[in-house]
mmCIF file of C-alpha atoms in Angstrom:
data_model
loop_
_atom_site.group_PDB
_atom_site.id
_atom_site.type_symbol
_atom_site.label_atom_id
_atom_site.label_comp_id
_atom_site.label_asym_id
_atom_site.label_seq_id
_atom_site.Cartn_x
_atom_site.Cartn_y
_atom_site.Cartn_z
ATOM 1 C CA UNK D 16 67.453 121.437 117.290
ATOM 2 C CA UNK D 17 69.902 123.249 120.094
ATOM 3 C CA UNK D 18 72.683 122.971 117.686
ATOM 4 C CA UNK D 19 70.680 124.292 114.729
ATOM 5 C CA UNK D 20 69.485 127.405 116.212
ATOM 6 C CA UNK D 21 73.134 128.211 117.934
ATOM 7 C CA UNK D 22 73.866 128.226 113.454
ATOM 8 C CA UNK D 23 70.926 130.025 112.410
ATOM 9 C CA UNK D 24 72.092 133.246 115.580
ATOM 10 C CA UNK D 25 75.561 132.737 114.380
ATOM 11 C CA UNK D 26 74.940 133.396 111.073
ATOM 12 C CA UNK D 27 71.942 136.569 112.233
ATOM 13 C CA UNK D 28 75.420 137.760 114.171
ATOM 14 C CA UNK D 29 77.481 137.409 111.080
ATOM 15 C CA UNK D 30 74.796 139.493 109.161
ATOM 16 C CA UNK D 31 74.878 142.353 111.873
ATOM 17 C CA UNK D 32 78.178 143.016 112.001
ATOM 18 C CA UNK D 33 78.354 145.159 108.510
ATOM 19 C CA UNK D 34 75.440 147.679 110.511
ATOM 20 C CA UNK D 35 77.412 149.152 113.087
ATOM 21 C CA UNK D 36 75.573 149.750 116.174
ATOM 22 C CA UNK D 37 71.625 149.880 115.541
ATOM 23 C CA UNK D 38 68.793 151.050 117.371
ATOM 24 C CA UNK D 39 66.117 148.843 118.332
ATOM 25 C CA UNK D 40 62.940 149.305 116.480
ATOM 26 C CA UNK D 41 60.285 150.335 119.271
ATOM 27 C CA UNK D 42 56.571 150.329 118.960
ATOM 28 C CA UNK D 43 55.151 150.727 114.981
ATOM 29 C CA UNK D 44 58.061 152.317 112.826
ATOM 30 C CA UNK D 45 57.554 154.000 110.842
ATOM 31 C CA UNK D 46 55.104 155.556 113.031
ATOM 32 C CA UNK D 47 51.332 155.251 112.863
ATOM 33 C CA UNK D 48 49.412 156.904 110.858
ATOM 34 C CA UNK D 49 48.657 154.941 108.322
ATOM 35 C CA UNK D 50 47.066 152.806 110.944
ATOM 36 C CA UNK D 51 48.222 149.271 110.484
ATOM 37 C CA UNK D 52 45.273 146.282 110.248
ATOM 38 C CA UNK D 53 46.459 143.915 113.034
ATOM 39 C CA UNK D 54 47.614 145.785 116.199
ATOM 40 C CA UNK D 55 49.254 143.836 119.035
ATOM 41 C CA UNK D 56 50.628 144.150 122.747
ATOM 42 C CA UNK D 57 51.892 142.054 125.584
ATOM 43 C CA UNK D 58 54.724 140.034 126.379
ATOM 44 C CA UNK D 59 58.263 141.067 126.293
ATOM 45 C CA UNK D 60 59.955 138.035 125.350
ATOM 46 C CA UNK D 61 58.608 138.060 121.687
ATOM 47 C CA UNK D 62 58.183 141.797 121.487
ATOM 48 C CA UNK D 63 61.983 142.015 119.454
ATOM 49 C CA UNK D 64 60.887 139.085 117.054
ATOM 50 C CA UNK D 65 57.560 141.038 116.574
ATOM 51 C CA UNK D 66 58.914 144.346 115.752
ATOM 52 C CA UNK D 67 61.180 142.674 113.397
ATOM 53 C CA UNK D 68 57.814 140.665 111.336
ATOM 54 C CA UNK D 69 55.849 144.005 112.138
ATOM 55 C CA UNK D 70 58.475 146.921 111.004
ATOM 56 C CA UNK D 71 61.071 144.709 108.863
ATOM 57 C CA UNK D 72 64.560 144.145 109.783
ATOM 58 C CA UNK D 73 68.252 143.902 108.577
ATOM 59 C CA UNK D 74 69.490 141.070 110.969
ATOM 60 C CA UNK D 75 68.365 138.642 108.059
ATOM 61 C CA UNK D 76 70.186 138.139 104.711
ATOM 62 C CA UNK D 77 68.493 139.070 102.700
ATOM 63 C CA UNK D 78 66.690 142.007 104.657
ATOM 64 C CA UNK D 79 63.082 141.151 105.605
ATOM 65 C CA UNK D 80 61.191 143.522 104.866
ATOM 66 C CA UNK D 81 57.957 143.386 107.411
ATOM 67 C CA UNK D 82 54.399 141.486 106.529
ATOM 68 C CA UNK D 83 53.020 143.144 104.252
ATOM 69 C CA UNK D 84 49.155 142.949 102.074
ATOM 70 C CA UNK D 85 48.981 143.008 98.471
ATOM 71 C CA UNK D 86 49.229 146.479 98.199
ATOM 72 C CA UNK D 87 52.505 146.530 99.494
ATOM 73 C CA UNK D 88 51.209 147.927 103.104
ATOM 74 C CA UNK D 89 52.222 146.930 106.426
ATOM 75 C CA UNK D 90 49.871 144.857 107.898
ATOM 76 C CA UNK D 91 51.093 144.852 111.713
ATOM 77 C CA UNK D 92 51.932 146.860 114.273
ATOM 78 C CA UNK D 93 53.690 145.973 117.405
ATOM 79 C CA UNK D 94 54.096 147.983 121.035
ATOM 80 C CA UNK D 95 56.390 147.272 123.444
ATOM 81 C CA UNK D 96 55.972 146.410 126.922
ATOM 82 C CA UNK D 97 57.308 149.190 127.954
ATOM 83 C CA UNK D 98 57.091 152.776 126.691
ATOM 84 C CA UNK D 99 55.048 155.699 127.111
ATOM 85 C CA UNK D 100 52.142 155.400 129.397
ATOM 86 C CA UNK D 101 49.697 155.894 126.482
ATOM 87 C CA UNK D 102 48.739 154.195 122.972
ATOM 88 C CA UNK D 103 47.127 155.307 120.299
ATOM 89 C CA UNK D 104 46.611 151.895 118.450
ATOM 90 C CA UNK D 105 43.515 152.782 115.872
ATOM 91 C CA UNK D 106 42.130 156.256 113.507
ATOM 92 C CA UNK D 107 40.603 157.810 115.944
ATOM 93 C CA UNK D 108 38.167 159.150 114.065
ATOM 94 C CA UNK D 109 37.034 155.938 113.510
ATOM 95 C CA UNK D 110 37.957 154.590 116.866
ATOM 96 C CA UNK D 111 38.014 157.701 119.248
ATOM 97 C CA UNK D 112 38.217 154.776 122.182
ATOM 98 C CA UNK D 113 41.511 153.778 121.197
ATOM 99 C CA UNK D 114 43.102 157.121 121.799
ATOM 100 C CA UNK D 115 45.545 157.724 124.615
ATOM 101 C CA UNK D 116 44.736 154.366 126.575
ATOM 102 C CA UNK D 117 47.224 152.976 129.159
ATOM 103 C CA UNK D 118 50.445 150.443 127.284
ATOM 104 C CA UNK D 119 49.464 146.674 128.372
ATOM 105 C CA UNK D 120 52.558 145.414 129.980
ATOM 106 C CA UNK D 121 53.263 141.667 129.742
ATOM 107 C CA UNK D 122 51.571 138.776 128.543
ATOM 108 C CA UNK D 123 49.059 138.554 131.154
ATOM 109 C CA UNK D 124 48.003 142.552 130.815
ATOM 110 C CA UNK D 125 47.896 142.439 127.025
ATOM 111 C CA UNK D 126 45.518 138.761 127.332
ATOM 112 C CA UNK D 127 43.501 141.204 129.611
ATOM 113 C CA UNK D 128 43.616 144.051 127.407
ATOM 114 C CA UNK D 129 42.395 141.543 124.246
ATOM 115 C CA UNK D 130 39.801 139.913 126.761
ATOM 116 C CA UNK D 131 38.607 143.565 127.511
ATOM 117 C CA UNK D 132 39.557 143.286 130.988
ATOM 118 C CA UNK D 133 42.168 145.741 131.433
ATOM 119 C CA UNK D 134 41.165 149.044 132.672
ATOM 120 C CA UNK D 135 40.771 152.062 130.484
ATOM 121 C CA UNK D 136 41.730 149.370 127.362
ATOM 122 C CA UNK D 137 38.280 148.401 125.001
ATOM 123 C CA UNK D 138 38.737 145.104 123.789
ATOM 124 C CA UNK D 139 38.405 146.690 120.175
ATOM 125 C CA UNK D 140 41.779 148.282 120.398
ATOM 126 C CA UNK D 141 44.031 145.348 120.175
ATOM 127 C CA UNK D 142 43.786 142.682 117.516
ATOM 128 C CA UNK D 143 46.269 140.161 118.825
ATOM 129 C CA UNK D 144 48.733 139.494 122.158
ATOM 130 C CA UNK D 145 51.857 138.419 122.242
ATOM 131 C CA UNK D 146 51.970 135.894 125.127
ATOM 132 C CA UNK D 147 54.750 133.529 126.139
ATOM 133 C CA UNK D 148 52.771 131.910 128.754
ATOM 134 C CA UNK D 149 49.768 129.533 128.933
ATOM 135 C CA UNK D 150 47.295 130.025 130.766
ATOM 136 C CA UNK D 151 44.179 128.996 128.635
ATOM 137 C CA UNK D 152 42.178 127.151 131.498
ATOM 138 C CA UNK D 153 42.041 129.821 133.593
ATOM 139 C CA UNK D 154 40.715 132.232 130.817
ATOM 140 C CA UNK D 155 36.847 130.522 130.609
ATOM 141 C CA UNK D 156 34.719 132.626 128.296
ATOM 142 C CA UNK D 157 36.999 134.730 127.107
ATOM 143 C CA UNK D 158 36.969 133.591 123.458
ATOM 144 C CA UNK D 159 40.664 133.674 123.279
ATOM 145 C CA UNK D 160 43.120 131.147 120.627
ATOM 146 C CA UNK D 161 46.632 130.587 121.405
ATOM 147 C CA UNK D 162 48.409 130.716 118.503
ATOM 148 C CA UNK D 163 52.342 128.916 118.842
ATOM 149 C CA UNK D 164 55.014 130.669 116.422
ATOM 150 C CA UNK D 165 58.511 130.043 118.245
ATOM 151 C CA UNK D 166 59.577 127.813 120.949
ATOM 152 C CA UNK D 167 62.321 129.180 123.937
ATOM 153 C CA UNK D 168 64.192 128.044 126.610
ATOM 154 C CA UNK D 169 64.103 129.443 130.307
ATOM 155 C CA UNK D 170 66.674 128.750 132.456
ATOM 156 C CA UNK D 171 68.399 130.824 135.304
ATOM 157 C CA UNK D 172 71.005 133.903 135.250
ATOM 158 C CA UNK D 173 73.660 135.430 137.880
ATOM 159 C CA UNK D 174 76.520 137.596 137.369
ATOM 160 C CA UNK D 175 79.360 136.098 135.734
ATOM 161 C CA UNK D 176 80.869 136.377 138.838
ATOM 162 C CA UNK D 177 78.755 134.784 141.547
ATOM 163 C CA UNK D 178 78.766 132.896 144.677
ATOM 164 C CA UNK D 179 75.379 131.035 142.953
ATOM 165 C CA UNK D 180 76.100 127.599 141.878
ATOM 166 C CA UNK D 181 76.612 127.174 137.933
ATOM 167 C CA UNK D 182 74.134 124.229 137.707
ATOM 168 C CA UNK D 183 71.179 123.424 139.509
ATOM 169 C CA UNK D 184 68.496 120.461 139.012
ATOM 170 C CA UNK D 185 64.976 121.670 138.359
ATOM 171 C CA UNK D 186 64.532 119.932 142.259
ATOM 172 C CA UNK D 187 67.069 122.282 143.673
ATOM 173 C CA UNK D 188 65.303 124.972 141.792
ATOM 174 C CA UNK D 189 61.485 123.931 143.691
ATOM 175 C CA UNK D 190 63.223 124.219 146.847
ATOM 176 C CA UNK D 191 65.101 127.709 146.290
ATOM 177 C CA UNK D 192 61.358 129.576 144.826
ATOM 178 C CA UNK D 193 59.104 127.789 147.155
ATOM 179 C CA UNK D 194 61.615 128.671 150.647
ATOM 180 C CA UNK D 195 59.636 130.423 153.383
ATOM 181 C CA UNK D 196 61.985 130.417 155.996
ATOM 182 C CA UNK D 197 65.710 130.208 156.023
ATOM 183 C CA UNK D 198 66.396 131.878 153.479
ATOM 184 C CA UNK D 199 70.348 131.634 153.583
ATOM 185 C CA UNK D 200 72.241 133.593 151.146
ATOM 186 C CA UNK D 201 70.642 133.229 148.006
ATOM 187 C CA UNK D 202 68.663 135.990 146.456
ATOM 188 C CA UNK D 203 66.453 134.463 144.109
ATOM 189 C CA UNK D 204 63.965 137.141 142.543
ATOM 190 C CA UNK D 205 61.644 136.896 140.221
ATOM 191 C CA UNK D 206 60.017 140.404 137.502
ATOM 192 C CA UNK D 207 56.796 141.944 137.641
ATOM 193 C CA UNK D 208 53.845 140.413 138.079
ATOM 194 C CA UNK D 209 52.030 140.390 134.997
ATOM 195 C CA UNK D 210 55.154 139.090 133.029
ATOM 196 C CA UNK D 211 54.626 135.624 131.279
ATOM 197 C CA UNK D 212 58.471 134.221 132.023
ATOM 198 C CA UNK D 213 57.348 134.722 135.810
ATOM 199 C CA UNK D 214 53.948 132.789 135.263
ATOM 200 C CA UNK D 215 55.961 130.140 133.845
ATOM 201 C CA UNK D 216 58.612 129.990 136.362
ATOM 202 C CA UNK D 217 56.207 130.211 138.942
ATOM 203 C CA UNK D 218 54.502 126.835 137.661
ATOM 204 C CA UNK D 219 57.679 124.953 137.227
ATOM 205 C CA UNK D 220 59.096 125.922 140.512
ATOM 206 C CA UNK D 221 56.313 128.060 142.770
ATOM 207 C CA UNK D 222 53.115 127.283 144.362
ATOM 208 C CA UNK D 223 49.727 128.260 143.028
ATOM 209 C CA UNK D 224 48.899 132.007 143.903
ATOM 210 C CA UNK D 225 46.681 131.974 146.968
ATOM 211 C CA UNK D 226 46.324 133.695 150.481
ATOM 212 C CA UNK D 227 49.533 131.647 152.106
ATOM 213 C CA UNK D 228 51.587 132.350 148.636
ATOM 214 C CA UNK D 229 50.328 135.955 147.540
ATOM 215 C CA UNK D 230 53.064 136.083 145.182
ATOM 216 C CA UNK D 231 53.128 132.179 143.857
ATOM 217 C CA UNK D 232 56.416 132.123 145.559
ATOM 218 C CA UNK D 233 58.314 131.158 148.533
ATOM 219 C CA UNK D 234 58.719 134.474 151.116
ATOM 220 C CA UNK D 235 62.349 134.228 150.685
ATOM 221 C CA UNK D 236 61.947 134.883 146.825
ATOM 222 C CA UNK D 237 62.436 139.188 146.077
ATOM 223 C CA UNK D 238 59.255 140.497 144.152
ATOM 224 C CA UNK D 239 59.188 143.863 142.380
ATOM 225 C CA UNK D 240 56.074 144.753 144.221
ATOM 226 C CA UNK D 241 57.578 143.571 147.556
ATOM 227 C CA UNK D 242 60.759 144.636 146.926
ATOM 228 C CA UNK D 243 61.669 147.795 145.332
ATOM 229 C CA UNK D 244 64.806 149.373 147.190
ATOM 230 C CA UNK D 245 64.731 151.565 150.202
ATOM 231 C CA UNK D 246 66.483 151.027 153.932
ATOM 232 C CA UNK D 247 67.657 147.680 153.594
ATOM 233 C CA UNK D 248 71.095 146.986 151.643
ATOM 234 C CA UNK D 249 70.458 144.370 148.765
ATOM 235 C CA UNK D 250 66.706 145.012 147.373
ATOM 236 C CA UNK D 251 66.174 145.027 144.129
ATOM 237 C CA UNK D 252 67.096 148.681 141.866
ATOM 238 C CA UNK D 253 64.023 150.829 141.776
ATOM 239 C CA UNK D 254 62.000 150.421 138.274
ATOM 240 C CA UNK D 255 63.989 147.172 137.729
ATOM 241 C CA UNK D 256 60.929 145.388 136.954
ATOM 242 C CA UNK D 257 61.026 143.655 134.000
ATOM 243 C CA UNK D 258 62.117 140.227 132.317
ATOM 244 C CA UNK D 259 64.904 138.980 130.914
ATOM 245 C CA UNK D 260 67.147 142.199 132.134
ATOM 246 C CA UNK D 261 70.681 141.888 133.661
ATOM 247 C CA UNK D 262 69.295 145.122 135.964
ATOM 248 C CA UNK D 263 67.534 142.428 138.526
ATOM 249 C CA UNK D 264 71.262 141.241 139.028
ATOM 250 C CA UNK D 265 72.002 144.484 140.653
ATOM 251 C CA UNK D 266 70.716 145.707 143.744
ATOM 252 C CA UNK D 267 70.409 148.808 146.114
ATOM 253 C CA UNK D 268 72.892 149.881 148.488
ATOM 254 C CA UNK D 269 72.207 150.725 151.970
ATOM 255 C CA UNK D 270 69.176 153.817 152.085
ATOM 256 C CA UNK D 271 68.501 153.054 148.219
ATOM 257 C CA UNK D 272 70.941 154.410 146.935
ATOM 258 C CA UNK D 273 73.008 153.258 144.077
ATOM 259 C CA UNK D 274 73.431 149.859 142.415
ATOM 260 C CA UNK D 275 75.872 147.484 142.922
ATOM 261 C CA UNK D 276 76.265 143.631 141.370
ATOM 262 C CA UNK D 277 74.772 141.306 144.233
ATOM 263 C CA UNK D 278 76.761 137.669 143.481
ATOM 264 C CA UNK D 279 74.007 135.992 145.336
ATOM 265 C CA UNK D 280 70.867 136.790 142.744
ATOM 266 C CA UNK D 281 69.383 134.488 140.465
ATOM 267 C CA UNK D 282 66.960 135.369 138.568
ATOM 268 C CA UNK D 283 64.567 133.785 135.705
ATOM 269 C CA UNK D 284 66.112 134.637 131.968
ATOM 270 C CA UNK D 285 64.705 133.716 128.395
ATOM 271 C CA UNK D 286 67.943 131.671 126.407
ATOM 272 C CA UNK D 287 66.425 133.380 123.061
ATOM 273 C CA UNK D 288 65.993 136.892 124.554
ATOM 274 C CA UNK D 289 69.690 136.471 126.027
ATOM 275 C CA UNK D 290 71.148 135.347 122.669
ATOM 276 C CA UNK D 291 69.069 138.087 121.044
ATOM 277 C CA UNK D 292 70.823 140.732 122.912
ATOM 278 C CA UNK D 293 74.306 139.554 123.050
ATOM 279 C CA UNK D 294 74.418 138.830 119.064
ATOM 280 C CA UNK D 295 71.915 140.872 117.130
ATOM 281 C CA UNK D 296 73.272 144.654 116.840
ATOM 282 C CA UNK D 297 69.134 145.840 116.284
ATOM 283 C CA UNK D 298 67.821 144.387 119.398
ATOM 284 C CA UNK D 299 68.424 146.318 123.170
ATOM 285 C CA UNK D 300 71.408 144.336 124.529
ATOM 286 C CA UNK D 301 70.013 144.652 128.270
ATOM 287 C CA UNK D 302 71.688 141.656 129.769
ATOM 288 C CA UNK D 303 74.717 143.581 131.418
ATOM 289 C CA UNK D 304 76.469 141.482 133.496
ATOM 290 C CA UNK D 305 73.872 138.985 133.887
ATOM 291 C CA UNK D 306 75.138 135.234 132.677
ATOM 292 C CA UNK D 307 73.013 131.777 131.731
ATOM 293 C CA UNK D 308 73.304 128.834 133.880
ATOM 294 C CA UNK D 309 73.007 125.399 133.447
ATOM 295 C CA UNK D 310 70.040 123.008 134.809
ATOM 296 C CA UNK D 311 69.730 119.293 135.510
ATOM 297 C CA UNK D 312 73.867 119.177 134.317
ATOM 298 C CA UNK D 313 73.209 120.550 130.889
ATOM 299 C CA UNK D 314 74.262 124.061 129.995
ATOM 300 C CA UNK D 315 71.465 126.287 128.341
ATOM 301 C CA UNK D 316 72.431 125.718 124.735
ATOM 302 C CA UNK D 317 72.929 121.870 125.137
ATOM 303 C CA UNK D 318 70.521 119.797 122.695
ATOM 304 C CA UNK D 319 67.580 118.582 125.098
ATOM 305 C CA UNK D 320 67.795 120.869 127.408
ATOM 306 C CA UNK D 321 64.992 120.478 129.848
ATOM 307 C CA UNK D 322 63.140 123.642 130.617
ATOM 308 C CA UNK D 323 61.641 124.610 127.359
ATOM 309 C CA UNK D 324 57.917 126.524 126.321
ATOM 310 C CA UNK D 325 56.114 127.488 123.623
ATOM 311 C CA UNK D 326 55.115 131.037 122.579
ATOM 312 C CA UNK D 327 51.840 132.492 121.490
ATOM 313 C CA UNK D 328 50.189 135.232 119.547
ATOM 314 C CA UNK D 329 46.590 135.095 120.437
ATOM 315 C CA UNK D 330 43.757 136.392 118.828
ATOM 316 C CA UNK D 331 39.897 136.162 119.766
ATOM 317 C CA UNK D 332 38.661 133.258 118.046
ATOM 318 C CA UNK D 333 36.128 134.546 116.215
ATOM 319 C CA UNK D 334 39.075 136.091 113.972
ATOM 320 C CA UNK D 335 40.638 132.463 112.886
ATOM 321 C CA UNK D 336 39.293 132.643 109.683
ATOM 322 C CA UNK D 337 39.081 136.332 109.200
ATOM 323 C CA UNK D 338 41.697 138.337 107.298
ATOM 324 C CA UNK D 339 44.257 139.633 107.867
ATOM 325 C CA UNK D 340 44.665 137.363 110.851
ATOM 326 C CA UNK D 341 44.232 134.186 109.268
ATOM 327 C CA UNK D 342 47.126 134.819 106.667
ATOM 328 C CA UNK D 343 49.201 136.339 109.094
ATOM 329 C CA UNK D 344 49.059 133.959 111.881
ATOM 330 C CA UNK D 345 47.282 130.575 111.139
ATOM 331 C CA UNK D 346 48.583 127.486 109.721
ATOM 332 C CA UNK D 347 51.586 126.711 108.333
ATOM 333 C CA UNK D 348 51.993 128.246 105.284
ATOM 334 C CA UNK D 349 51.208 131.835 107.370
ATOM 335 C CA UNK D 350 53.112 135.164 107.127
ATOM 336 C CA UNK D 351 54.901 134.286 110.613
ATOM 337 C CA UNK D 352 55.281 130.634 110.069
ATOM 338 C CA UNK D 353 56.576 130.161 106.844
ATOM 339 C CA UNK D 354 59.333 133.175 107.167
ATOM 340 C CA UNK D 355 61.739 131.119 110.131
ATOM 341 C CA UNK D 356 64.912 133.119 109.118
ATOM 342 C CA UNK D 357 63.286 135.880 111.780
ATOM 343 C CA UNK D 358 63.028 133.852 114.701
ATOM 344 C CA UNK D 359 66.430 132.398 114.424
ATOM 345 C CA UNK D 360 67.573 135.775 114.139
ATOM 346 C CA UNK D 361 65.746 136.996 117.198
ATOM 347 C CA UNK D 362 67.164 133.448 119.154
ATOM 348 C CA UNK D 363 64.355 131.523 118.726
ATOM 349 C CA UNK D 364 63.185 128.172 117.510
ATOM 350 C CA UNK D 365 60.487 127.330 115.181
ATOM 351 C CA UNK D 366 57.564 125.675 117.044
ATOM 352 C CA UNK D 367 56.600 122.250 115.540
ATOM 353 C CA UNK D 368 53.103 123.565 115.349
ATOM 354 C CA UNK D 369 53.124 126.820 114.598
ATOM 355 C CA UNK D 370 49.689 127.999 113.561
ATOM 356 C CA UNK D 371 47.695 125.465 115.270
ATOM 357 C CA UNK D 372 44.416 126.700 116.508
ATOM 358 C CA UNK D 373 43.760 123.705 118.647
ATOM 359 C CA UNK D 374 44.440 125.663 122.402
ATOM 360 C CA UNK D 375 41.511 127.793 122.803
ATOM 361 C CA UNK D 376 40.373 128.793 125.663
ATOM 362 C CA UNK D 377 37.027 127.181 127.544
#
């Protein structure tokens, strides 16, 4: 499956090199109005992929030109993580409560903000989350379905030139997140706190988030909320808070100021966000200087490669058989299922069971 994916990016590469530079498509575009039917937040890993089965893109050959209803209208529309402060994601003169309301950020604000339990965010104004972490069980009564489109690999990134081993086992990996004391060093860090590559990392290789491990991680492991530059040489750049950026590579310099490569950082990376931005001309290429390393001896592109996940688009499950969700989204045959060429475009796999609506929460 490795192999076929590292085909399917080649040839999305192939396709972007005709474009020139392009500029990532950000939030709905064209912009809103006409309101789209489905609107969706949350995680950064699939926001790319999203924007591209949302807006339309040219990394495919042919072109794909968005999800669209039977009148020929886009049905979806798509806001990144990170933006302005404020969305307006419905007409609001039909929905005055879903004007100006604070941007979810990650997958585990935009579950809250489609649970209703994100402040200043009615559950009404957001249709579906993107989500590329599972956390189902702890989400009782919520009425939420986890939907799996695409399937990713996480492994770990430095700087190309690093004093950080090349290869770790998952084992090595416990030890270095879970380290309290003697710390050595290593720099591991991890992004913000509602992002859903950190959830996941943190339940591979943390401890469960409690009063002894606020953060779900060792004390030797940098937070952004812990850690955010100032007086001491090496913490991480100020704002550097999200996933699957080379910017967590670089650090402060003595009294905050500057950034400089640190060669003893490692930090959590997405393998399809990575190939994403080092092959497809349309998506932000924000990897810098980071590099992917390998785990348990095999490199992050190698066929079986160990630390894999599945990723989600949720909707409330009272919508599974409502359109436009259910044509969109569920089984099969649906508008994100059945058109692959996207995800392997965006470095992603297709997910053996993409539109199942068997993970729901209790």
């Amino acid at each position: 499956m490795r192999k076929r994916r590292l085909l399917l990016v080649a040839g999305a590469c192939l396709a972007t090199l005709s474009l020139g530079v392009g500029t990532a498509l950000a939030d709905p575009t064209p912009a809103q109005p006409p309101f789209r039917a489905l609107q969706g937040v949350g995680s950064d890993t699939t926001q790319e992929v999203l924007n591209a089965y949302a807006n339309g893109t040219s990394a495919t050959i042919p072109a794909f030109p968005g999800i669209k209803d039977a009148g020929g209208n886009l049905v979806v529309a798509s806001w990144d993580a990170v933006g302005s402060a404020t969305i307006t994601t419905k007409d609001p003169a039909t929905f005055p409560q879903c004007s100006n309301i604070p941007r979810p950020n990650g997958s585990g604000d935009g579950l809250n903000a489609l649970a209703g339990l994100k402040a200043g965010f009615p559950a009404e104004c957001a249709d579906f989350t993107r989500s590329s972490t599972d956390d189902h069980t702890a989400r009782a009564g919520q009425g939420l379905t986890y939907i799996p489109f695409a399937t990713d690999e996480v492994t770990y990134a430095t700087l190309s030139q690093s004093n950080v081993a090349k290869n770790f086992t998952q084992a090595q990996l416990r030890t270095i997140f879970q380290r309290d004391t003697n710390c050595g060093t290593l720099k591991p860090r991890v992004p913000q706190v509602n992002s859903g590559t950190r959830n996941f990392w943190r339940t591979l290789f943390g401890f469960p988030v409690d009063a002894t491990h606020p953060t779900g991680f060792g004390a030797c492991v940098q937070t952004p909320e812990n850690n955010t530059g100032g007086a001491v040489a090496g913490n991480i750049v100020p704002g550097c808070l999200e996933e699957h950026n080379g910017c967590l590579v670089n650090s402060t310099g003595p009294g905050g100021a500057g950034s400089v490569p640190d060669p003893n950082v490692l930090i959590p990376y997405g393998v399809g966000p990575w190939t994403a931005q080092t092959t497809n001309r349309l998506v932000n290429d924000v990897h810098g200087n980071a590099i992917l390393r390998g785990i348990d001896g095999l490199p992050p592109f190698a066929a079986g490669f160990p630390v894999s996940r599945p990723l989600f688009n949720v909707i409330k499950t009272s919508n599974i058989g409502v359109q436009p969700w259910a044509s969109t989204f569920v089984g099969s045959g649906s508008a994100v299922c059945s058109n692959t060429q996207v995800l392997a475009a965006y470095g992603f796999e297709t997910n053996p069971n993409c539109g199942s609506t068997t993970i729901q929460t209790p």
